[in-house]
Tab-separated table of C-alpha atoms and ligand atoms in Angstrom:
chain	number	residue	atom	x	y	z
N	1	MET	CA	-12.971	4.952	-4.135
N	2	ARG	CA	-11.927	1.366	-4.820
N	3	VAL	CA	-13.850	-1.265	-2.900
N	4	ALA	CA	-13.023	-4.981	-2.876
N	5	VAL	CA	-16.020	-7.244	-2.325
N	6	ALA	CA	-15.061	-10.416	-0.505
N	7	ASN	CA	-15.981	-13.394	1.629
N	8	ASN	CA	-13.930	-16.519	2.279
N	9	LYS	CA	-17.124	-18.493	1.576
N	10	GLY	CA	-18.511	-19.276	-1.863
N	11	GLY	CA	-21.968	-18.396	-3.098
N	12	ALA	CA	-22.554	-15.557	-0.648
N	13	GLY	CA	-23.738	-13.189	-3.377
N	14	LYS	CA	-20.578	-11.111	-3.875
N	15	THR	CA	-20.926	-10.954	-7.648
N	16	THR	CA	-24.669	-10.338	-7.461
N	17	VAL	CA	-24.188	-7.431	-5.075
N	18	ILE	CA	-21.530	-5.873	-7.332
N	19	ALA	CA	-23.739	-6.093	-10.418
N	20	TYR	CA	-26.766	-4.501	-8.775
N	21	LEU	CA	-24.872	-1.949	-6.699
N	22	ALA	CA	-23.267	-0.867	-9.990
N	23	GLU	CA	-26.736	-0.580	-11.508
N	24	ALA	CA	-28.051	1.434	-8.527
N	25	LEU	CA	-25.104	3.828	-8.710
N	26	ALA	CA	-25.384	4.216	-12.481
N	27	ALA	CA	-29.122	4.907	-12.115
N	28	ARG	CA	-28.218	8.032	-10.097
N	29	GLY	CA	-25.613	9.166	-12.601
N	30	ARG	CA	-22.443	7.707	-11.106
N	31	ARG	CA	-19.730	6.168	-13.248
N	32	VAL	CA	-18.752	2.695	-12.092
N	33	LEU	CA	-15.878	0.396	-13.006
N	34	ALA	CA	-16.286	-3.249	-12.037
N	35	ILE	CA	-13.184	-5.437	-12.000
N	36	ASP	CA	-13.483	-9.214	-12.228
N	37	MET	CA	-10.727	-10.900	-10.208
N	38	ASP	CA	-12.451	-14.281	-10.166
N	39	PRO	CA	-11.415	-16.914	-12.766
N	40	GLN	CA	-15.041	-18.104	-12.734
N	41	ALA	CA	-15.713	-14.847	-14.646
N	42	ASN	CA	-19.291	-14.716	-13.337
N	43	LEU	CA	-19.329	-10.922	-13.261
N	44	SER	CA	-18.060	-10.764	-16.846
N	45	ARG	CA	-20.817	-13.122	-17.986
N	46	ARG	CA	-23.447	-11.164	-16.082
N	47	PHE	CA	-22.342	-7.948	-17.788
N	48	GLY	CA	-22.729	-9.653	-21.170
N	49	TYR	CA	-19.369	-11.280	-21.928
N	50	GLY	CA	-19.596	-15.053	-22.272
N	51	GLU	CA	-16.706	-17.485	-22.448
N	52	ALA	CA	-16.501	-17.465	-26.250
N	53	GLU	CA	-16.131	-13.659	-26.456
N	54	LEU	CA	-13.632	-13.516	-23.621
N	55	VAL	CA	-11.148	-15.708	-25.524
N	56	ASP	CA	-9.885	-12.808	-27.652
N	57	MET	CA	-10.254	-10.039	-25.069
N	58	VAL	CA	-7.752	-8.363	-22.793
N	59	THR	CA	-8.803	-9.489	-19.326
N	60	THR	CA	-7.446	-9.312	-15.786
N	61	ALA	CA	-5.367	-12.398	-16.735
N	62	GLU	CA	-3.348	-10.383	-19.298
N	63	VAL	CA	-3.349	-7.203	-17.237
N	64	VAL	CA	-1.861	-8.926	-14.171
N	65	ALA	CA	0.662	-10.784	-16.363
N	66	ALA	CA	1.746	-7.569	-18.124
N	67	ASN	CA	2.566	-5.850	-14.826
N	68	THR	CA	3.001	-2.407	-16.384
N	69	PRO	CA	1.591	0.834	-14.942
N	70	GLY	CA	-1.779	1.712	-16.388
N	71	CYS	CA	-2.106	-1.378	-18.597
N	72	ALA	CA	-5.646	-2.056	-17.294
N	73	ALA	CA	-6.881	0.648	-19.688
N	74	GLN	CA	-6.439	-1.797	-22.581
N	75	GLY	CA	-8.958	-4.226	-21.089
N	76	ILE	CA	-11.831	-1.958	-20.058
N	77	VAL	CA	-15.083	-2.499	-21.966
N	78	GLY	CA	-18.668	-1.328	-21.579
N	79	CYS	CA	-21.409	-3.264	-19.813
N	80	ARG	CA	-23.594	-4.953	-22.444
N	81	TRP	CA	-26.951	-5.022	-20.702
N	82	SER	CA	-29.881	-4.364	-22.983
N	83	LEU	CA	-32.049	-1.721	-21.361
N	84	PRO	CA	-34.231	-0.023	-23.976
N	85	GLY	CA	-35.126	3.508	-22.956
N	86	ASN	CA	-32.332	3.729	-20.376
N	87	ALA	CA	-29.179	3.119	-22.392
N	88	GLU	CA	-27.358	5.906	-20.538
N	89	LEU	CA	-27.588	3.905	-17.288
N	90	VAL	CA	-25.750	1.014	-18.957
N	91	GLU	CA	-23.193	3.375	-20.520
N	92	ARG	CA	-22.093	4.488	-17.062
N	93	ILE	CA	-20.937	0.944	-16.154
N	94	ASP	CA	-17.579	-0.355	-17.389
N	95	LEU	CA	-15.950	-3.719	-16.834
N	96	LEU	CA	-12.447	-5.104	-16.687
N	97	PRO	CA	-13.389	-8.723	-17.403
N	98	ALA	CA	-11.805	-11.993	-16.281
N	99	ARG	CA	-11.197	-15.301	-17.995
N	100	TYR	CA	-10.715	-18.778	-16.473
N	101	ASP	CA	-6.937	-18.628	-17.024
N	102	LEU	CA	-6.646	-15.805	-14.498
N	103	GLU	CA	-6.035	-18.865	-12.285
N	104	ALA	CA	-2.588	-19.197	-13.890
N	105	ARG	CA	-1.496	-15.918	-12.293
N	106	VAL	CA	-1.504	-17.703	-8.931
N	107	SER	CA	1.878	-19.134	-9.998
N	108	GLU	CA	3.371	-15.648	-9.506
N	109	ALA	CA	2.347	-15.498	-5.853
N	110	GLY	CA	5.373	-14.974	-3.669
N	111	THR	CA	7.486	-13.364	-6.380
N	112	LEU	CA	8.696	-9.935	-5.373
N	113	GLY	CA	5.906	-7.345	-5.434
N	114	ALA	CA	3.439	-9.706	-7.142
N	115	HIS	CA	0.557	-8.577	-4.911
N	116	GLU	CA	0.867	-5.043	-6.344
N	117	ARG	CA	0.219	-6.008	-9.955
N	118	LEU	CA	-3.452	-4.995	-10.136
N	119	GLU	CA	-2.765	-1.764	-8.254
N	120	ARG	CA	0.011	-0.986	-10.758
N	121	ALA	CA	-2.194	-1.866	-13.732
N	122	LEU	CA	-4.873	0.552	-12.503
N	123	ASN	CA	-2.404	3.388	-12.066
N	124	GLY	CA	-3.983	6.501	-13.584
N	125	VAL	CA	-6.744	4.446	-15.213
N	126	ASP	CA	-9.719	4.670	-12.866
N	127	GLU	CA	-9.682	8.323	-11.852
N	128	ASP	CA	-12.793	9.199	-13.868
N	129	TYR	CA	-14.964	6.644	-12.061
N	130	ASP	CA	-16.948	7.508	-8.935
N	131	ILE	CA	-16.694	3.963	-7.594
N	132	VAL	CA	-14.549	0.951	-8.516
N	133	LEU	CA	-15.866	-2.434	-7.359
N	134	ILE	CA	-13.483	-5.405	-7.348
N	135	ASP	CA	-15.018	-8.882	-7.385
N	136	CYS	CA	-12.839	-11.328	-5.440
N	137	PRO	CA	-13.003	-15.135	-5.577
N	138	PRO	CA	-14.197	-16.921	-2.400
N	139	ALA	CA	-10.655	-17.393	-1.106
N	140	LEU	CA	-7.875	-15.503	0.649
N	141	GLY	CA	-5.138	-16.469	-1.830
N	142	HIS	CA	-3.188	-14.493	-4.405
N	143	LEU	CA	-6.105	-13.318	-6.556
N	144	THR	CA	-7.983	-11.890	-3.573
N	145	GLN	CA	-4.743	-10.366	-2.299
N	146	LEU	CA	-4.300	-8.604	-5.661
N	147	GLY	CA	-7.786	-7.158	-5.204
N	148	LEU	CA	-7.161	-6.135	-1.587
N	149	ALA	CA	-3.818	-4.522	-2.416
N	150	ALA	CA	-5.563	-2.371	-5.032
N	151	ALA	CA	-8.475	-1.405	-2.746
N	152	GLU	CA	-9.069	1.284	-0.163
N	153	SER	CA	-11.829	-0.551	1.641
N	154	VAL	CA	-13.630	-3.870	1.721
N	155	LEU	CA	-17.283	-4.790	1.541
N	156	LEU	CA	-18.253	-8.162	3.018
N	157	VAL	CA	-21.261	-10.031	1.641
N	158	LEU	CA	-22.744	-12.978	3.499
N	159	ARG	CA	-25.831	-15.081	3.841
N	160	PRO	CA	-27.207	-15.164	7.390
N	161	GLU	CA	-25.678	-18.577	8.018
N	162	TYR	CA	-22.874	-19.780	10.279
N	163	ASP	CA	-20.302	-20.664	7.608
N	164	HIS	CA	-20.846	-17.359	5.798
N	165	LEU	CA	-20.307	-15.357	8.980
N	166	GLN	CA	-17.129	-17.302	9.677
N	167	GLY	CA	-15.905	-16.614	6.130
N	168	ALA	CA	-16.545	-12.895	6.598
N	169	ILE	CA	-14.732	-12.884	9.958
N	170	ARG	CA	-11.731	-14.593	8.324
N	171	VAL	CA	-11.561	-11.815	5.699
N	172	ARG	CA	-11.773	-9.132	8.401
N	173	ASP	CA	-9.020	-10.792	10.453
N	174	PHE	CA	-6.881	-11.382	7.346
N	175	ILE	CA	-7.074	-7.676	6.511
N	176	GLN	CA	-6.128	-6.664	10.046
N	177	THR	CA	-3.163	-9.032	10.082
N	178	TYR	CA	-1.802	-8.507	6.570
N	179	ARG	CA	-2.837	-5.012	5.401
N	180	ARG	CA	0.662	-3.633	5.972
N	181	HIS	CA	2.177	-6.514	3.992
N	182	LEU	CA	-0.279	-5.672	1.205
N	183	GLY	CA	0.938	-2.061	1.214
N	184	ARG	CA	-2.485	-0.914	2.440
N	185	PRO	CA	-2.069	0.030	6.122
N	186	HIS	CA	-5.462	1.749	6.162
N	187	LEU	CA	-7.443	-1.047	4.490
N	188	HIS	CA	-10.594	-1.720	6.496
N	189	VAL	CA	-14.060	-3.208	6.318
N	190	ALA	CA	-16.364	-0.410	5.163
N	191	GLY	CA	-19.577	-2.376	5.313
N	192	VAL	CA	-21.317	-5.728	5.594
N	193	ILE	CA	-24.289	-6.748	3.453
N	194	ILE	CA	-26.588	-9.640	4.284
N	195	ASN	CA	-27.823	-11.343	1.118
N	196	GLU	CA	-30.537	-13.934	0.455
N	197	HIS	CA	-32.330	-13.098	3.673
N	198	ASP	CA	-35.541	-15.050	4.192
N	199	ARG	CA	-37.639	-13.516	6.967
N	200	ARG	CA	-39.700	-16.709	7.342
N	201	ARG	CA	-36.614	-18.529	8.627
N	202	GLY	CA	-35.813	-18.262	12.321
N	203	LEU	CA	-32.221	-19.212	11.523
N	204	HIS	CA	-31.853	-16.066	9.440
N	205	HIS	CA	-33.139	-13.834	12.253
N	206	TRP	CA	-30.805	-15.526	14.672
N	207	HIS	CA	-27.756	-15.142	12.434
N	208	THR	CA	-28.657	-11.554	11.562
N	209	ASP	CA	-28.302	-10.862	15.295
N	210	SER	CA	-24.924	-12.672	15.244
N	211	VAL	CA	-23.782	-10.472	12.347
N	212	THR	CA	-24.854	-7.358	14.292
N	213	ASP	CA	-23.029	-8.596	17.401
N	214	THR	CA	-19.891	-9.175	15.315
N	215	PHE	CA	-19.853	-6.163	13.013
N	216	GLY	CA	-22.058	-3.619	14.834
N	217	THR	CA	-22.768	-0.488	12.803
N	218	LEU	CA	-20.775	-1.833	9.856
N	219	LEU	CA	-23.845	-3.897	8.960
N	220	TRP	CA	-25.735	-2.007	6.274
N	221	SER	CA	-29.484	-2.162	5.998
N	222	PRO	CA	-31.655	-3.402	4.522
N	223	PRO	CA	-30.633	-7.005	3.856
N	224	VAL	CA	-31.083	-8.207	0.281
N	225	PRO	CA	-34.082	-10.563	0.393
N	226	SER	CA	-34.057	-13.998	-1.179
N	227	ARG	CA	-36.128	-13.589	-4.353
N	228	ALA	CA	-36.678	-15.761	-7.422
N	229	ALA	CA	-36.866	-12.565	-9.505
N	230	LEU	CA	-33.324	-11.725	-8.467
N	231	ALA	CA	-31.977	-15.188	-9.294
N	232	GLU	CA	-33.744	-14.964	-12.666
N	233	ALA	CA	-32.192	-11.583	-13.469
N	234	ILE	CA	-28.736	-12.929	-12.564
N	235	ASP	CA	-29.304	-16.006	-14.683
N	236	ALA	CA	-30.399	-13.900	-17.655
N	237	ALA	CA	-27.387	-11.555	-17.265
N	238	ALA	CA	-29.897	-8.719	-17.003
N	239	PRO	CA	-30.294	-5.572	-14.904
N	240	LEU	CA	-33.102	-5.224	-12.347
N	241	HIS	CA	-34.570	-2.242	-14.203
N	242	GLY	CA	-36.948	-3.115	-16.997
N	243	ARG	CA	-38.180	-6.390	-15.475
N	244	GLY	CA	-41.522	-5.259	-14.098
N	245	ALA	CA	-43.066	-5.272	-10.645
N	246	ALA	CA	-41.152	-8.278	-9.261
N	247	THR	CA	-37.781	-6.518	-9.287
N	248	ARG	CA	-39.013	-3.059	-8.222
N	249	PRO	CA	-38.586	-3.695	-4.446
N	250	LEU	CA	-35.082	-5.027	-5.167
N	251	ILE	CA	-34.186	-1.811	-7.007
N	252	THR	CA	-35.182	0.050	-3.823
N	253	VAL	CA	-33.035	-2.262	-1.673
N	254	PHE	CA	-29.929	-1.755	-3.831
N	255	ALA	CA	-30.530	2.008	-3.920
N	256	ALA	CA	-30.469	2.053	-0.102
N	257	LEU	CA	-27.257	-0.002	-0.074
N	258	ALA	CA	-25.748	2.362	-2.660
N	259	ASP	CA	-26.502	5.219	-0.203
N	260	HIS	CA	-24.272	3.491	2.362
N	261	LEU	CA	-21.526	3.005	-0.215
N	262	GLU	CA	-21.664	6.631	-1.295
N	263	ALA	CA	-21.586	7.804	2.321
N	264	GLN	CA	-18.369	5.792	2.757
N	265	ALA	CA	-16.915	7.242	-0.441
N	266	HIS	CA	-17.680	10.796	0.708
N	267	ALA	CA	-16.190	10.138	4.140
N	268	ALA	CA	-13.023	8.794	2.493
N	269	ALA	CA	-12.695	11.715	0.049
M	1	LIG	N1	-30.893	-12.365	-3.068
M	1	LIG	C1	-30.932	-13.499	-3.784
M	1	LIG	N2	-32.099	-14.142	-4.006
M	1	LIG	C2	-32.135	-15.290	-4.703
M	1	LIG	N3	-31.055	-15.896	-5.231
M	1	LIG	C3	-29.862	-15.316	-5.044
M	1	LIG	C4	-29.724	-14.085	-4.335
M	1	LIG	N4	-28.420	-13.742	-4.314
M	1	LIG	C5	-27.762	-14.710	-4.968
M	1	LIG	N5	-28.616	-15.670	-5.403
M	1	LIG	C6	-28.275	-16.917	-6.090
M	1	LIG	O1	-27.049	-17.373	-5.597
M	1	LIG	C7	-26.145	-17.591	-6.669
M	1	LIG	C8	-24.761	-17.238	-6.226
M	1	LIG	O2	-24.624	-15.827	-6.164
M	1	LIG	P1	-23.260	-15.145	-6.564
M	1	LIG	O3	-22.676	-15.772	-7.780
M	1	LIG	O4	-23.493	-13.679	-6.591
M	1	LIG	O5	-22.370	-15.500	-5.293
M	1	LIG	P2	-20.793	-15.296	-5.125
M	1	LIG	O6	-20.546	-15.000	-3.694
M	1	LIG	O7	-20.299	-14.309	-6.103
M	1	LIG	O8	-20.260	-16.752	-5.502
M	1	LIG	P3	-18.708	-17.191	-5.684
M	1	LIG	O9	-18.190	-17.366	-4.292
M	1	LIG	O10	-18.788	-18.459	-6.464
M	1	LIG	O11	-18.037	-16.085	-6.424
M	1	LIG	C9	-26.674	-16.749	-7.816
M	1	LIG	O12	-26.324	-17.309	-9.047
M	1	LIG	C10	-28.160	-16.769	-7.586
M	1	LIG	O13	-28.732	-17.904	-8.205
M	2	LIG	MG1	-18.705	-14.479	-7.429
């Protein structure tokens, strides 16, 4: 199942959720492909590919430009997390990286069939993966549309704050309005994840209720708590496993969220 992760609001935690959902799925033996459709290339960096290495690599920028069926295969690389004693977890995660000049592909928007270019590039390429996670930029423009047109469902990530909820609602409404134009008449929101939840803040309780009122049972539990240990792992481009007691509760949280994702994948199969 291909899942696009989106919010029309920056900094919600989309890339973070992809990295650690991938880890949770790989920890239970699933094979995961993560696709970076954001020119910021945050996911690529967090899986071990910095700007200097990306210069000579085949990335989503080349794959979308090439526009040939199955060409994504040329860009897929392994996750480069260092996890001594659990290398097989890391081996189950692959990446189609991005580079900053993915932004240049926006110039193709509006040309005939341009929104189908990622879908075409993935043709026959991702069948061996249990889950494909597509990281979208915080926008509803061409790059996100490429991700949506390649996806079967959408996962929304938001902080329990007003602007984040509005960004998530805009994605939901965009999908409902344009899914036929994207060639995906059945595209739908499969789940909603609250990230950076701080239970000491009344505002977060209040907005969690707003998210429930808006999305009902689509809201997955538990929320991802706001934790320094998580920000540190992201910063270090490291997995949550192997970082001691501080990340252990977070591993449990992402395992529970991976249960929701797998339930969706089974329902769709
Ligand atoms: N649960 C969390 N606890 C603490 N810090 C977090 C948490 N989730 C995310 N962050 C912080 O927020 C930053 C932004 O997260 P992330 O890059 O995943 O968001 P994003 O939605 O992908 O952003 P963009 O819209 O730019 O793509 C991270 O670099 C990290 O420092
Ligand atoms: Mg991101």
